[in-house]
mmCIF file of C-alpha atoms in Angstrom:
data_model
loop_
_atom_site.group_PDB
_atom_site.id
_atom_site.type_symbol
_atom_site.label_atom_id
_atom_site.label_comp_id
_atom_site.label_asym_id
_atom_site.label_seq_id
_atom_site.Cartn_x
_atom_site.Cartn_y
_atom_site.Cartn_z
ATOM 1 C CA UNK A 271 97.603 135.460 108.577
ATOM 2 C CA UNK A 272 94.716 136.203 106.576
ATOM 3 C CA UNK A 273 93.854 132.320 106.134
ATOM 4 C CA UNK A 274 94.274 129.907 108.826
ATOM 5 C CA UNK A 275 97.725 127.779 108.445
ATOM 6 C CA UNK A 276 98.868 124.486 106.554
ATOM 7 C CA UNK A 277 101.491 122.149 107.384
ATOM 8 C CA UNK A 278 103.062 123.722 103.638
ATOM 9 C CA UNK A 279 102.925 127.501 106.073
ATOM 10 C CA UNK A 280 104.596 126.631 108.557
ATOM 11 C CA UNK A 281 107.675 125.046 105.983
ATOM 12 C CA UNK A 282 106.528 121.393 105.550
ATOM 13 C CA UNK A 283 104.875 120.349 101.963
ATOM 14 C CA UNK A 284 103.526 116.965 101.758
ATOM 15 C CA UNK A 285 102.969 116.895 98.223
ATOM 16 C CA UNK A 286 106.995 118.111 97.643
ATOM 17 C CA UNK A 287 107.866 115.601 100.172
ATOM 18 C CA UNK A 288 106.275 112.742 98.027
ATOM 19 C CA UNK A 289 107.765 113.928 95.013
ATOM 20 C CA UNK A 290 111.465 113.504 96.750
ATOM 21 C CA UNK A 291 111.001 110.789 97.826
ATOM 22 C CA UNK A 292 109.895 109.472 94.232
ATOM 23 C CA UNK A 293 113.088 111.300 92.595
ATOM 24 C CA UNK A 294 115.284 109.026 95.250
ATOM 25 C CA UNK A 295 113.418 105.789 95.580
ATOM 26 C CA UNK A 296 113.848 105.651 90.855
ATOM 27 C CA UNK A 297 116.963 105.994 91.043
ATOM 28 C CA UNK A 298 117.451 102.932 93.464
ATOM 29 C CA UNK A 299 117.149 99.968 90.812
ATOM 30 C CA UNK A 300 120.175 97.473 91.720
ATOM 31 C CA UNK A 301 118.490 94.384 92.748
ATOM 32 C CA UNK A 302 120.668 92.150 95.091
ATOM 33 C CA UNK A 303 121.649 88.344 93.814
ATOM 34 C CA UNK A 304 120.938 85.732 96.474
ATOM 35 C CA UNK A 305 119.111 85.810 99.401
ATOM 36 C CA UNK A 306 117.905 88.513 101.277
ATOM 37 C CA UNK A 307 116.269 89.946 97.992
ATOM 38 C CA UNK A 308 113.672 92.877 99.274
ATOM 39 C CA UNK A 309 110.504 92.306 98.257
ATOM 40 C CA UNK A 310 108.656 95.087 96.202
ATOM 41 C CA UNK A 311 105.343 96.024 97.305
ATOM 42 C CA UNK A 312 105.288 99.413 97.159
ATOM 43 C CA UNK A 313 103.534 101.798 100.013
ATOM 44 C CA UNK A 314 103.892 99.555 102.885
ATOM 45 C CA UNK A 315 105.799 101.089 106.134
ATOM 46 C CA UNK A 316 108.130 98.538 106.670
ATOM 47 C CA UNK A 317 110.372 96.840 103.894
ATOM 48 C CA UNK A 318 110.536 93.177 103.631
ATOM 49 C CA UNK A 319 113.384 90.754 102.586
ATOM 50 C CA UNK A 320 112.911 87.642 101.646
ATOM 51 C CA UNK A 321 114.971 85.407 103.750
ATOM 52 C CA UNK A 322 114.067 81.707 103.748
ATOM 53 C CA UNK A 323 110.218 80.633 105.664
ATOM 54 C CA UNK A 324 110.762 84.423 107.408
ATOM 55 C CA UNK A 325 110.554 87.868 106.047
ATOM 56 C CA UNK A 326 112.793 90.217 107.787
ATOM 57 C CA UNK A 327 111.982 93.739 107.765
ATOM 58 C CA UNK A 328 113.592 97.352 107.970
ATOM 59 C CA UNK A 329 111.940 100.210 108.948
ATOM 60 C CA UNK A 330 113.708 104.001 110.002
ATOM 61 C CA UNK A 331 112.594 107.179 111.137
ATOM 62 C CA UNK A 332 113.611 109.845 113.297
ATOM 63 C CA UNK A 333 111.705 112.097 116.118
ATOM 64 C CA UNK A 334 111.879 115.767 114.295
ATOM 65 C CA UNK A 335 111.065 118.929 115.604
ATOM 66 C CA UNK A 336 109.872 117.058 118.785
ATOM 67 C CA UNK A 337 113.736 117.831 119.886
ATOM 68 C CA UNK A 338 113.195 121.055 119.769
ATOM 69 C CA UNK A 339 110.405 121.261 122.135
ATOM 70 C CA UNK A 340 112.591 119.232 124.468
ATOM 71 C CA UNK A 341 115.604 121.175 123.980
ATOM 72 C CA UNK A 342 113.309 124.359 124.985
ATOM 73 C CA UNK A 343 111.827 122.752 127.900
ATOM 74 C CA UNK A 344 114.912 121.134 128.906
ATOM 75 C CA UNK A 345 113.764 117.499 128.935
ATOM 76 C CA UNK A 346 115.548 114.582 127.245
ATOM 77 C CA UNK A 347 114.309 111.295 128.983
ATOM 78 C CA UNK A 348 110.915 110.947 126.582
ATOM 79 C CA UNK A 349 111.716 111.633 122.926
ATOM 80 C CA UNK A 350 114.041 108.056 122.981
ATOM 81 C CA UNK A 351 110.673 106.619 123.248
ATOM 82 C CA UNK A 352 109.393 108.761 120.729
ATOM 83 C CA UNK A 353 112.101 107.366 118.366
ATOM 84 C CA UNK A 354 111.814 103.866 119.680
ATOM 85 C CA UNK A 355 107.299 104.010 118.725
ATOM 86 C CA UNK A 356 107.705 105.576 115.125
ATOM 87 C CA UNK A 357 110.515 102.877 114.021
ATOM 88 C CA UNK A 358 108.108 100.112 115.890
ATOM 89 C CA UNK A 359 105.030 101.088 115.097
ATOM 90 C CA UNK A 360 105.805 100.846 111.425
ATOM 91 C CA UNK A 361 107.395 97.718 111.648
ATOM 92 C CA UNK A 362 104.446 96.151 113.372
ATOM 93 C CA UNK A 363 102.361 97.288 110.104
ATOM 94 C CA UNK A 364 103.153 94.439 108.347
ATOM 95 C CA UNK A 365 103.042 91.870 111.429
ATOM 96 C CA UNK A 366 106.170 92.183 111.850
ATOM 97 C CA UNK A 367 107.762 91.775 115.416
ATOM 98 C CA UNK A 368 110.264 94.616 116.051
ATOM 99 C CA UNK A 369 113.987 92.231 117.710
ATOM 100 C CA UNK A 370 117.119 95.095 117.205
ATOM 101 C CA UNK A 371 117.365 98.331 116.882
ATOM 102 C CA UNK A 372 120.172 101.020 116.340
ATOM 103 C CA UNK A 373 119.871 104.457 117.155
ATOM 104 C CA UNK A 374 121.852 107.772 115.581
ATOM 105 C CA UNK A 375 122.719 110.765 117.012
ATOM 106 C CA UNK A 376 123.738 113.428 115.601
ATOM 107 C CA UNK A 377 124.656 116.669 117.974
ATOM 108 C CA UNK A 378 126.907 119.854 117.668
ATOM 109 C CA UNK A 379 128.959 119.182 120.810
ATOM 110 C CA UNK A 380 129.450 116.154 122.364
ATOM 111 C CA UNK A 381 126.755 116.149 126.016
ATOM 112 C CA UNK A 382 126.591 113.698 128.438
ATOM 113 C CA UNK A 383 124.160 114.796 130.382
ATOM 114 C CA UNK A 384 121.931 115.219 127.380
ATOM 115 C CA UNK A 385 122.933 112.189 125.805
ATOM 116 C CA UNK A 386 122.519 109.995 128.950
ATOM 117 C CA UNK A 387 118.603 111.357 129.276
ATOM 118 C CA UNK A 388 118.301 110.413 125.488
ATOM 119 C CA UNK A 389 118.928 106.860 126.503
ATOM 120 C CA UNK A 390 117.140 106.991 129.015
ATOM 121 C CA UNK A 391 114.387 107.243 126.500
ATOM 122 C CA UNK A 392 115.387 104.886 123.949
ATOM 123 C CA UNK A 393 115.849 102.036 126.785
ATOM 124 C CA UNK A 394 112.191 102.573 128.787
ATOM 125 C CA UNK A 395 110.906 102.061 124.697
ATOM 126 C CA UNK A 396 113.129 99.060 123.960
ATOM 127 C CA UNK A 397 111.383 97.671 126.847
ATOM 128 C CA UNK A 398 107.890 98.213 125.881
ATOM 129 C CA UNK A 399 108.502 97.009 122.420
ATOM 130 C CA UNK A 400 110.258 93.888 123.992
ATOM 131 C CA UNK A 401 113.287 94.885 121.358
ATOM 132 C CA UNK A 402 116.739 94.785 121.771
ATOM 133 C CA UNK A 403 119.581 98.169 120.802
ATOM 134 C CA UNK A 404 122.265 95.858 119.542
ATOM 135 C CA UNK A 405 124.779 99.301 118.154
ATOM 136 C CA UNK A 406 124.068 103.322 117.721
ATOM 137 C CA UNK A 407 126.549 105.929 116.245
ATOM 138 C CA UNK A 408 126.924 109.495 117.597
ATOM 139 C CA UNK A 409 127.748 111.882 114.839
ATOM 140 C CA UNK A 410 129.558 115.196 115.798
ATOM 141 C CA UNK A 411 128.619 117.568 113.250
ATOM 142 C CA UNK A 412 129.518 121.497 114.802
ATOM 143 C CA UNK A 413 128.981 122.473 110.910
ATOM 144 C CA UNK A 414 125.716 120.883 109.710
ATOM 145 C CA UNK A 415 123.651 120.724 113.215
ATOM 146 C CA UNK A 416 122.802 123.249 115.407
ATOM 147 C CA UNK A 417 121.390 121.249 118.706
ATOM 148 C CA UNK A 418 120.600 116.824 118.879
ATOM 149 C CA UNK A 419 118.972 114.897 116.232
ATOM 150 C CA UNK A 420 117.440 111.415 116.654
ATOM 151 C CA UNK A 421 116.445 109.038 114.445
ATOM 152 C CA UNK A 422 116.791 105.277 114.546
ATOM 153 C CA UNK A 423 116.117 101.717 112.593
ATOM 154 C CA UNK A 424 114.595 98.477 113.545
ATOM 155 C CA UNK A 425 115.245 94.710 112.301
ATOM 156 C CA UNK A 426 112.466 92.334 112.731
ATOM 157 C CA UNK A 427 110.913 89.529 111.727
ATOM 158 C CA UNK A 428 108.113 87.869 110.202
ATOM 159 C CA UNK A 429 106.486 84.359 109.194
ATOM 160 C CA UNK A 430 105.970 84.639 105.547
ATOM 161 C CA UNK A 431 102.210 83.153 105.980
ATOM 162 C CA UNK A 432 101.848 85.712 108.647
ATOM 163 C CA UNK A 433 102.485 89.181 106.954
ATOM 164 C CA UNK A 434 99.874 91.187 106.663
ATOM 165 C CA UNK A 435 100.511 93.814 103.634
ATOM 166 C CA UNK A 436 96.624 95.397 103.444
ATOM 167 C CA UNK A 437 95.904 92.795 100.242
ATOM 168 C CA UNK A 438 93.378 90.929 102.088
ATOM 169 C CA UNK A 439 91.115 94.588 102.155
ATOM 170 C CA UNK A 440 87.724 93.921 100.929
ATOM 171 C CA UNK A 441 84.276 95.782 100.201
ATOM 172 C CA UNK A 442 82.601 94.934 104.108
ATOM 173 C CA UNK A 443 85.434 95.461 106.583
ATOM 174 C CA UNK A 444 85.404 98.109 109.302
ATOM 175 C CA UNK A 445 87.395 99.778 110.140
ATOM 176 C CA UNK A 446 89.144 100.073 114.018
ATOM 177 C CA UNK A 447 91.779 102.908 115.565
ATOM 178 C CA UNK A 448 93.670 102.550 118.605
ATOM 179 C CA UNK A 449 93.740 105.708 120.650
ATOM 180 C CA UNK A 450 96.581 107.985 120.444
ATOM 181 C CA UNK A 451 98.663 109.535 123.499
ATOM 182 C CA UNK A 452 98.456 112.563 121.898
ATOM 183 C CA UNK A 453 100.450 114.547 118.920
ATOM 184 C CA UNK A 454 102.711 111.934 118.719
ATOM 185 C CA UNK A 455 105.802 112.568 116.714
ATOM 186 C CA UNK A 456 103.885 114.120 113.565
ATOM 187 C CA UNK A 457 103.181 118.061 113.046
ATOM 188 C CA UNK A 458 104.986 119.179 115.796
ATOM 189 C CA UNK A 459 106.625 121.697 113.259
ATOM 190 C CA UNK A 460 102.957 123.459 112.262
ATOM 191 C CA UNK A 461 102.137 123.208 116.631
ATOM 192 C CA UNK A 462 104.864 125.045 117.023
ATOM 193 C CA UNK A 463 104.210 127.600 114.316
ATOM 194 C CA UNK A 464 100.726 128.546 115.362
ATOM 195 C CA UNK A 465 101.953 128.402 119.039
ATOM 196 C CA UNK A 466 104.345 131.630 117.508
ATOM 197 C CA UNK A 467 102.013 132.915 115.739
ATOM 198 C CA UNK A 468 99.421 133.108 118.502
ATOM 199 C CA UNK A 469 102.494 134.248 121.433
ATOM 200 C CA UNK A 470 101.683 131.273 123.075
ATOM 201 C CA UNK A 471 104.875 129.834 125.498
ATOM 202 C CA UNK A 472 105.500 125.916 125.746
ATOM 203 C CA UNK A 473 104.702 126.630 130.084
ATOM 204 C CA UNK A 474 101.563 128.601 129.190
ATOM 205 C CA UNK A 475 98.781 126.419 130.912
ATOM 206 C CA UNK A 476 95.715 126.146 128.856
ATOM 207 C CA UNK A 477 92.117 125.478 129.886
ATOM 208 C CA UNK A 478 91.424 121.636 128.785
ATOM 209 C CA UNK A 479 95.345 120.759 129.667
ATOM 210 C CA UNK A 480 95.927 118.862 132.745
ATOM 211 C CA UNK A 481 99.607 120.189 132.578
ATOM 212 C CA UNK A 482 101.497 123.110 130.070
ATOM 213 C CA UNK A 483 101.129 123.078 126.798
ATOM 214 C CA UNK A 484 104.985 122.102 126.153
ATOM 215 C CA UNK A 485 104.843 119.241 128.348
ATOM 216 C CA UNK A 486 101.416 117.942 126.348
ATOM 217 C CA UNK A 487 103.441 117.721 123.040
ATOM 218 C CA UNK A 488 106.317 115.912 124.940
ATOM 219 C CA UNK A 489 103.890 113.359 125.933
ATOM 220 C CA UNK A 490 105.507 110.132 124.346
ATOM 221 C CA UNK A 491 104.173 109.013 121.076
ATOM 222 C CA UNK A 492 102.020 105.666 122.128
ATOM 223 C CA UNK A 493 103.751 101.624 121.454
ATOM 224 C CA UNK A 494 101.182 99.617 119.834
ATOM 225 C CA UNK A 495 103.460 96.412 119.478
ATOM 226 C CA UNK A 496 102.458 94.235 122.080
ATOM 227 C CA UNK A 497 98.484 95.193 121.433
ATOM 228 C CA UNK A 498 98.493 94.898 117.503
ATOM 229 C CA UNK A 499 100.816 91.567 118.029
ATOM 230 C CA UNK A 500 98.193 90.047 120.520
ATOM 231 C CA UNK A 501 95.448 91.007 118.651
ATOM 232 C CA UNK A 502 97.406 89.841 114.939
ATOM 233 C CA UNK A 503 97.670 86.303 116.432
ATOM 234 C CA UNK A 504 93.440 86.333 118.018
ATOM 235 C CA UNK A 505 92.219 87.748 114.941
ATOM 236 C CA UNK A 506 91.852 87.876 111.454
ATOM 237 C CA UNK A 507 93.022 91.770 110.258
ATOM 238 C CA UNK A 508 93.163 92.611 106.360
ATOM 239 C CA UNK A 509 95.406 95.998 106.823
ATOM 240 C CA UNK A 510 97.562 97.716 109.750
ATOM 241 C CA UNK A 511 98.170 101.761 109.368
ATOM 242 C CA UNK A 512 99.917 103.702 111.623
ATOM 243 C CA UNK A 513 98.844 106.751 111.254
ATOM 244 C CA UNK A 514 101.981 109.558 111.329
ATOM 245 C CA UNK A 515 102.460 112.358 109.265
ATOM 246 C CA UNK A 516 100.073 112.587 106.770
ATOM 247 C CA UNK A 517 97.492 111.746 108.882
ATOM 248 C CA UNK A 518 94.372 110.215 107.454
ATOM 249 C CA UNK A 519 95.984 109.725 103.948
ATOM 250 C CA UNK A 520 98.195 107.129 105.360
ATOM 251 C CA UNK A 521 95.607 104.674 105.021
ATOM 252 C CA UNK A 522 95.723 105.822 101.374
ATOM 253 C CA UNK A 523 98.777 102.386 101.580
ATOM 254 C CA UNK A 524 95.653 99.909 101.469
ATOM 255 C CA UNK A 525 94.300 98.529 98.639
ATOM 256 C CA UNK A 526 93.383 100.212 95.846
ATOM 257 C CA UNK A 527 89.821 99.909 94.837
ATOM 258 C CA UNK A 528 87.462 100.825 98.061
ATOM 259 C CA UNK A 529 86.733 103.765 99.712
ATOM 260 C CA UNK A 530 87.763 103.758 103.451
ATOM 261 C CA UNK A 531 84.924 105.709 105.478
ATOM 262 C CA UNK A 532 85.726 107.698 108.752
ATOM 263 C CA UNK A 533 82.096 107.981 109.815
ATOM 264 C CA UNK A 534 82.259 107.562 113.653
ATOM 265 C CA UNK A 535 85.539 109.217 114.380
ATOM 266 C CA UNK A 536 87.176 109.595 118.211
ATOM 267 C CA UNK A 537 86.211 112.732 119.113
ATOM 268 C CA UNK A 538 89.932 114.540 118.965
ATOM 269 C CA UNK A 539 91.559 115.341 122.198
ATOM 270 C CA UNK A 540 91.966 119.257 123.273
ATOM 271 C CA UNK A 541 95.434 119.237 122.430
ATOM 272 C CA UNK A 542 93.971 119.078 118.742
ATOM 273 C CA UNK A 543 91.445 121.740 119.185
ATOM 274 C CA UNK A 544 93.754 123.881 120.734
ATOM 275 C CA UNK A 545 95.728 124.242 117.712
ATOM 276 C CA UNK A 546 93.563 124.220 114.930
ATOM 277 C CA UNK A 547 91.731 127.347 117.244
ATOM 278 C CA UNK A 548 95.077 129.389 117.770
ATOM 279 C CA UNK A 549 95.927 128.367 114.498
ATOM 280 C CA UNK A 550 92.737 128.766 112.384
ATOM 281 C CA UNK A 551 93.702 125.338 110.636
ATOM 282 C CA UNK A 552 91.400 124.021 108.577
ATOM 283 C CA UNK A 553 89.659 120.685 108.861
ATOM 284 C CA UNK A 554 91.164 119.144 105.920
ATOM 285 C CA UNK A 555 94.589 120.370 107.025
ATOM 286 C CA UNK A 556 94.168 118.450 110.674
ATOM 287 C CA UNK A 557 93.072 115.320 109.604
ATOM 288 C CA UNK A 558 96.283 115.288 107.092
ATOM 289 C CA UNK A 559 98.614 116.821 109.356
ATOM 290 C CA UNK A 560 98.067 114.585 112.322
ATOM 291 C CA UNK A 561 96.428 111.538 114.085
ATOM 292 C CA UNK A 562 93.459 113.806 115.890
ATOM 293 C CA UNK A 563 93.583 110.633 118.571
ATOM 294 C CA UNK A 564 93.237 108.173 115.665
ATOM 295 C CA UNK A 565 96.871 106.769 116.782
ATOM 296 C CA UNK A 566 96.746 103.285 114.733
ATOM 297 C CA UNK A 567 93.999 101.929 112.617
ATOM 298 C CA UNK A 568 93.154 98.366 111.300
ATOM 299 C CA UNK A 569 90.669 97.659 108.451
ATOM 300 C CA UNK A 570 89.272 93.850 109.317
ATOM 301 C CA UNK A 571 86.258 91.755 109.804
ATOM 302 C CA UNK A 572 83.037 92.803 111.628
ATOM 303 C CA UNK A 573 83.462 90.380 113.540
ATOM 304 C CA UNK A 574 86.637 90.577 115.505
ATOM 305 C CA UNK A 575 86.669 94.042 115.050
ATOM 306 C CA UNK A 576 83.586 93.499 117.896
ATOM 307 C CA UNK A 577 85.345 91.528 119.580
ATOM 308 C CA UNK A 578 88.474 93.617 120.083
ATOM 309 C CA UNK A 579 86.733 96.653 121.366
ATOM 310 C CA UNK A 580 84.864 94.440 123.855
ATOM 311 C CA UNK A 581 88.468 93.640 125.207
ATOM 312 C CA UNK A 582 90.209 96.739 124.726
ATOM 313 C CA UNK A 583 89.216 100.614 126.540
ATOM 314 C CA UNK A 584 91.248 102.184 123.795
ATOM 315 C CA UNK A 585 90.104 101.125 120.970
ATOM 316 C CA UNK A 586 86.819 102.077 118.766
ATOM 317 C CA UNK A 587 85.219 101.149 115.432
ATOM 318 C CA UNK A 588 85.889 104.380 113.440
ATOM 319 C CA UNK A 589 83.982 103.542 109.609
ATOM 320 C CA UNK A 590 83.937 101.241 107.594
ATOM 321 C CA UNK A 591 85.412 99.648 103.906
ATOM 322 C CA UNK A 592 83.116 99.440 101.083
ATOM 323 C CA UNK A 593 83.810 99.780 96.937
ATOM 324 C CA UNK A 594 85.482 103.029 95.709
ATOM 325 C CA UNK A 595 88.791 105.603 95.710
ATOM 326 C CA UNK A 596 90.439 107.080 98.784
ATOM 327 C CA UNK A 597 89.738 108.058 101.917
ATOM 328 C CA UNK A 598 86.664 109.789 103.405
ATOM 329 C CA UNK A 599 86.644 111.928 105.995
ATOM 330 C CA UNK A 600 82.178 111.792 106.953
ATOM 331 C CA UNK A 601 81.519 113.957 108.837
ATOM 332 C CA UNK A 602 82.614 116.994 107.369
ATOM 333 C CA UNK A 603 82.812 115.170 103.461
ATOM 334 C CA UNK A 604 86.498 115.396 103.283
ATOM 335 C CA UNK A 605 87.702 112.973 100.617
ATOM 336 C CA UNK A 606 91.585 112.483 100.224
ATOM 337 C CA UNK A 607 92.443 110.505 96.949
ATOM 338 C CA UNK A 608 94.923 107.986 95.857
ATOM 339 C CA UNK A 609 98.132 109.453 94.927
#
C-alpha cells in the first residue's frame, strides 16, 4: 500500500458503523408502560432500566475477529474470558455490579471439543466478575456462519444514588487510566490485516514480545470489575470509560462542554508498536482503534486519583479535564471532536 493501513482499509469503518447504529436506534421508539422503563441517557455503555430503588442494567457484546486467531492457533479456552470482559467492563461504566450472564454461540456445525473449551473461559470470566452464567444458546447455522461466533449479554444492578453517568465530570478533574492486558478484543481486524500484508505468521516470534505474536494477540481482555467497584465505593468518581473499539473516542461519551486532555499517556505495550510499524499506521488511527495500553479510564477529582495511584500498581494519572470540546491527545496534537 502507498499509505499506512487504516481500520477502514481493513474493512471496518467506524463512521459507517455509527450511522448504522443511528439508523437502527431511530426506529426503536416504543416505550413500555409500567415498571421497568428504560432511562434514556445517550452514550452510556450499559442501558439503565428503572426498577424501584435500583437501576437494572443491560450490556451486550461479542468477541469479534479475535475468534479467527483462536481458530488458527487451535486455542479456544480463553475467548470466553474475552466475551465476559467485553460485557462486564461496559456494565461497570455506570457503576453497576454484574449479576447474571447469558451467552450466544453461533457455529457452522456442533463441535463439543470447541464448546467445552469456550465454556472453560466463560466460567473463568464469570468467577473473576463474581457473576453467574444463567443460560445461553448454541445456534447451528451452516449456511450463515463459517466457524464460530461468540457473544453474550450481562444483567447488572446499581442503587440509583450510586449510578455514574458522566454528567458530573467537571473542569479540574483528572483522568486516570487502568492499564490493559494487551490488545483486548478490539481492532483485531486491523491487526490481522497488517500481519497478513507483512507476511507475518501468528506463530512468528518478534523482538519485544515474550512469546509468539499470535499468543500476544490472544491474551485475554482484562476484567476490571472488582477493582473499579472497590474504587467507586471508596472514592468520588465522576465518569467511567471502557476503552474498547473507538479508542480514545470513547471518552467523548462523557459530559459535553469539556475537553479531555491526555497529556501523560501510558507508554503503549510493544504489541502496539509492532502493529503500527508493520502497517505504517498513523498515530491518530492507532489511538482511535486500539486501547494503546489504557484499558479503562476514570474521570475524578485529583485528590481521589492520587490516592488510587498510590494503592494500585496498574493505575496512572494520564490527563485532565478542562472547559472545551472533545478529546485531545496532547503529545501528538490530535483532537477527536464530539460526534
